[in-house]
Amino acid sequence: QVQLVESGGGSVETGGSLRLSCTASGYTHVYTKYTLAWFRQAPGHEREGLASVTSAGVTTYAERVQGRFFISLDNDKSTLFLQMNDLKPEDTAMYYCAASVIVLQLGSRLMRRPYNHWGQGTQVTVS
């Protein structure tokens, strides 16, 4: 069974940075086409899409994190990263990585429903 495991969360001061990681080799080394993404969910809020990357390397960002958050895969395509800069208290949430074994249409890459595999999440707290 393919697993996604996030790490790298923690507590940081406003304006600080964190880099989240997610093991993705169960997808990237098995499927030739896929979409990977980062989502977050704060208490009392819906889970929202932040950034995605396809097997072709095409990235998509939510407007609210554009220019502050950056999604990438390492050279081996084993690990998915989310570099988060200039963090704000409103970025406090549980962060999840997600995977789909197809290349999702552009308009759906930051939507929750198309993704059928999820990690357990890693908490980010900004104060």
mmCIF file of C-alpha atoms in Angstrom:
data_model
loop_
_atom_site.group_PDB
_atom_site.id
_atom_site.type_symbol
_atom_site.label_atom_id
_atom_site.label_comp_id
_atom_site.label_asym_id
_atom_site.label_seq_id
_atom_site.Cartn_x
_atom_site.Cartn_y
_atom_site.Cartn_z
ATOM 1 C CA GLN A 1 0.000 0.000 0.000
ATOM 2 C CA VAL A 2 1.355 3.379 -1.001
ATOM 3 C CA GLN A 3 1.936 5.729 1.879
ATOM 4 C CA LEU A 4 2.516 9.430 2.073
ATOM 5 C CA VAL A 5 4.313 10.608 5.192
ATOM 6 C CA GLU A 6 4.742 14.293 5.997
ATOM 7 C CA SER A 7 7.381 15.814 8.243
ATOM 8 C CA GLY A 8 8.954 19.168 8.991
ATOM 9 C CA GLY A 9 6.141 20.907 10.797
ATOM 10 C CA GLY A 10 6.666 22.834 14.000
ATOM 11 C CA SER A 11 6.356 26.189 15.677
ATOM 12 C CA VAL A 12 7.842 29.315 14.154
ATOM 13 C CA GLU A 13 7.616 33.051 14.690
ATOM 14 C CA THR A 14 5.861 35.394 12.279
ATOM 15 C CA GLY A 15 8.081 36.053 9.299
ATOM 16 C CA GLY A 16 9.957 32.789 9.676
ATOM 17 C CA SER A 17 10.320 29.863 7.294
ATOM 18 C CA LEU A 18 9.706 26.134 7.348
ATOM 19 C CA ARG A 19 10.203 23.378 4.814
ATOM 20 C CA LEU A 20 7.773 20.509 4.841
ATOM 21 C CA SER A 21 8.639 17.123 3.354
ATOM 22 C CA CYS A 22 6.504 14.249 2.122
ATOM 23 C CA THR A 23 7.752 10.850 1.023
ATOM 24 C CA ALA A 24 6.364 10.330 -2.453
ATOM 25 C CA SER A 25 8.417 7.535 -4.002
ATOM 26 C CA GLY A 26 5.463 5.162 -3.807
ATOM 27 C CA TYR A 27 3.913 7.289 -6.530
ATOM 28 C CA THR A 28 6.740 8.900 -8.415
ATOM 29 C CA HIS A 29 8.689 5.658 -8.824
ATOM 30 C CA VAL A 30 5.656 3.600 -9.823
ATOM 31 C CA TYR A 31 3.433 5.827 -11.927
ATOM 32 C CA THR A 32 4.608 7.767 -14.956
ATOM 33 C CA LYS A 33 1.795 10.299 -14.622
ATOM 34 C CA TYR A 34 0.651 11.798 -11.328
ATOM 35 C CA THR A 35 -0.294 14.965 -9.504
ATOM 36 C CA LEU A 36 1.044 15.766 -6.050
ATOM 37 C CA ALA A 37 -0.178 18.580 -3.860
ATOM 38 C CA TRP A 38 -0.062 20.272 -0.488
ATOM 39 C CA PHE A 39 -3.224 21.158 1.406
ATOM 40 C CA ARG A 40 -3.875 22.582 4.830
ATOM 41 C CA GLN A 41 -6.752 22.634 7.259
ATOM 42 C CA ALA A 42 -7.181 24.935 10.228
ATOM 43 C CA PRO A 43 -9.687 24.179 12.993
ATOM 44 C CA GLY A 44 -13.185 25.075 11.874
ATOM 45 C CA HIS A 45 -12.136 25.585 8.270
ATOM 46 C CA GLU A 46 -12.333 23.561 5.075
ATOM 47 C CA ARG A 47 -9.240 21.837 3.773
ATOM 48 C CA GLU A 48 -7.712 24.135 1.173
ATOM 49 C CA GLY A 49 -5.297 23.456 -1.655
ATOM 50 C CA LEU A 50 -2.038 25.397 -1.588
ATOM 51 C CA ALA A 51 0.221 24.103 -4.338
ATOM 52 C CA SER A 52 0.495 21.224 -6.773
ATOM 53 C CA VAL A 53 3.028 19.724 -9.144
ATOM 54 C CA THR A 54 2.449 17.286 -11.977
ATOM 55 C CA SER A 55 4.690 14.540 -13.315
ATOM 56 C CA ALA A 56 5.652 16.998 -16.047
ATOM 57 C CA GLY A 57 6.831 19.470 -13.440
ATOM 58 C CA VAL A 58 4.015 21.977 -13.907
ATOM 59 C CA THR A 59 3.252 23.830 -10.683
ATOM 60 C CA THR A 60 0.083 25.567 -9.551
ATOM 61 C CA TYR A 61 -0.340 27.832 -6.524
ATOM 62 C CA ALA A 62 -3.235 29.239 -4.604
ATOM 63 C CA GLU A 63 -3.275 33.010 -4.790
ATOM 64 C CA ARG A 64 -2.987 33.419 -1.031
ATOM 65 C CA VAL A 65 0.405 31.683 -0.931
ATOM 66 C CA GLN A 66 1.745 32.701 -4.343
ATOM 67 C CA GLY A 67 5.253 34.069 -3.952
ATOM 68 C CA ARG A 68 5.642 32.814 -0.362
ATOM 69 C CA PHE A 69 5.257 29.038 -0.745
ATOM 70 C CA PHE A 70 7.141 26.884 -3.234
ATOM 71 C CA ILE A 71 6.469 23.250 -4.127
ATOM 72 C CA SER A 72 9.193 20.993 -5.499
ATOM 73 C CA LEU A 73 10.411 17.419 -5.866
ATOM 74 C CA ASP A 74 13.994 16.371 -5.169
ATOM 75 C CA ASN A 75 16.167 15.195 -8.053
ATOM 76 C CA ASP A 76 15.275 11.571 -7.391
ATOM 77 C CA LYS A 77 11.588 12.507 -7.260
ATOM 78 C CA SER A 78 11.347 10.656 -3.966
ATOM 79 C CA THR A 79 10.426 13.546 -1.719
ATOM 80 C CA LEU A 80 7.902 16.325 -2.164
ATOM 81 C CA PHE A 81 8.722 19.620 -0.481
ATOM 82 C CA LEU A 82 6.826 22.736 0.467
ATOM 83 C CA GLN A 83 9.096 25.664 1.245
ATOM 84 C CA MET A 84 7.138 28.217 3.243
ATOM 85 C CA ASN A 85 8.539 31.723 3.698
ATOM 86 C CA ASP A 86 7.298 34.850 5.459
ATOM 87 C CA LEU A 87 4.917 32.807 7.558
ATOM 88 C CA LYS A 88 1.924 34.494 9.151
ATOM 89 C CA PRO A 89 -0.298 33.480 12.069
ATOM 90 C CA GLU A 90 -3.071 32.695 9.583
ATOM 91 C CA ASP A 91 -0.829 29.992 8.107
ATOM 92 C CA THR A 92 -1.306 27.990 11.302
ATOM 93 C CA ALA A 93 -2.895 24.678 10.311
ATOM 94 C CA MET A 94 -2.398 20.974 9.792
ATOM 95 C CA TYR A 95 -0.609 20.490 6.486
ATOM 96 C CA TYR A 96 -1.211 17.457 4.283
ATOM 97 C CA CYS A 97 0.327 16.086 1.135
ATOM 98 C CA ALA A 98 -1.909 14.368 -1.380
ATOM 99 C CA ALA A 99 -1.490 12.325 -4.528
ATOM 100 C CA SER A 100 -3.448 11.364 -7.601
ATOM 101 C CA VAL A 101 -2.283 8.760 -10.104
ATOM 102 C CA ILE A 102 -3.378 10.884 -13.037
ATOM 103 C CA VAL A 103 -2.476 14.343 -14.222
ATOM 104 C CA LEU A 104 -5.427 16.382 -13.031
ATOM 105 C CA GLN A 105 -6.909 19.122 -15.116
ATOM 106 C CA LEU A 106 -5.551 22.536 -14.245
ATOM 107 C CA GLY A 107 -8.778 23.721 -12.667
ATOM 108 C CA SER A 108 -8.956 20.805 -10.238
ATOM 109 C CA ARG A 109 -5.371 20.531 -9.025
ATOM 110 C CA LEU A 110 -6.085 22.506 -5.841
ATOM 111 C CA MET A 111 -9.406 20.850 -5.127
ATOM 112 C CA ARG A 112 -9.664 18.199 -2.447
ATOM 113 C CA ARG A 113 -11.993 15.741 -4.153
ATOM 114 C CA PRO A 114 -9.764 14.475 -6.998
ATOM 115 C CA TYR A 115 -7.034 13.264 -4.640
ATOM 116 C CA ASN A 116 -7.410 9.719 -3.397
ATOM 117 C CA HIS A 117 -4.310 9.344 -1.268
ATOM 118 C CA TRP A 118 -3.429 11.485 1.724
ATOM 119 C CA GLY A 119 -0.766 11.660 4.375
ATOM 120 C CA GLN A 120 -1.546 11.936 8.077
ATOM 121 C CA GLY A 121 -0.546 15.593 8.293
ATOM 122 C CA THR A 122 2.040 17.698 10.074
ATOM 123 C CA GLN A 123 1.178 20.653 12.306
ATOM 124 C CA VAL A 124 2.471 24.144 11.602
ATOM 125 C CA THR A 125 2.002 26.849 14.219
ATOM 126 C CA VAL A 126 2.960 30.479 13.594
ATOM 127 C CA SER A 127 2.910 32.948 16.469
#
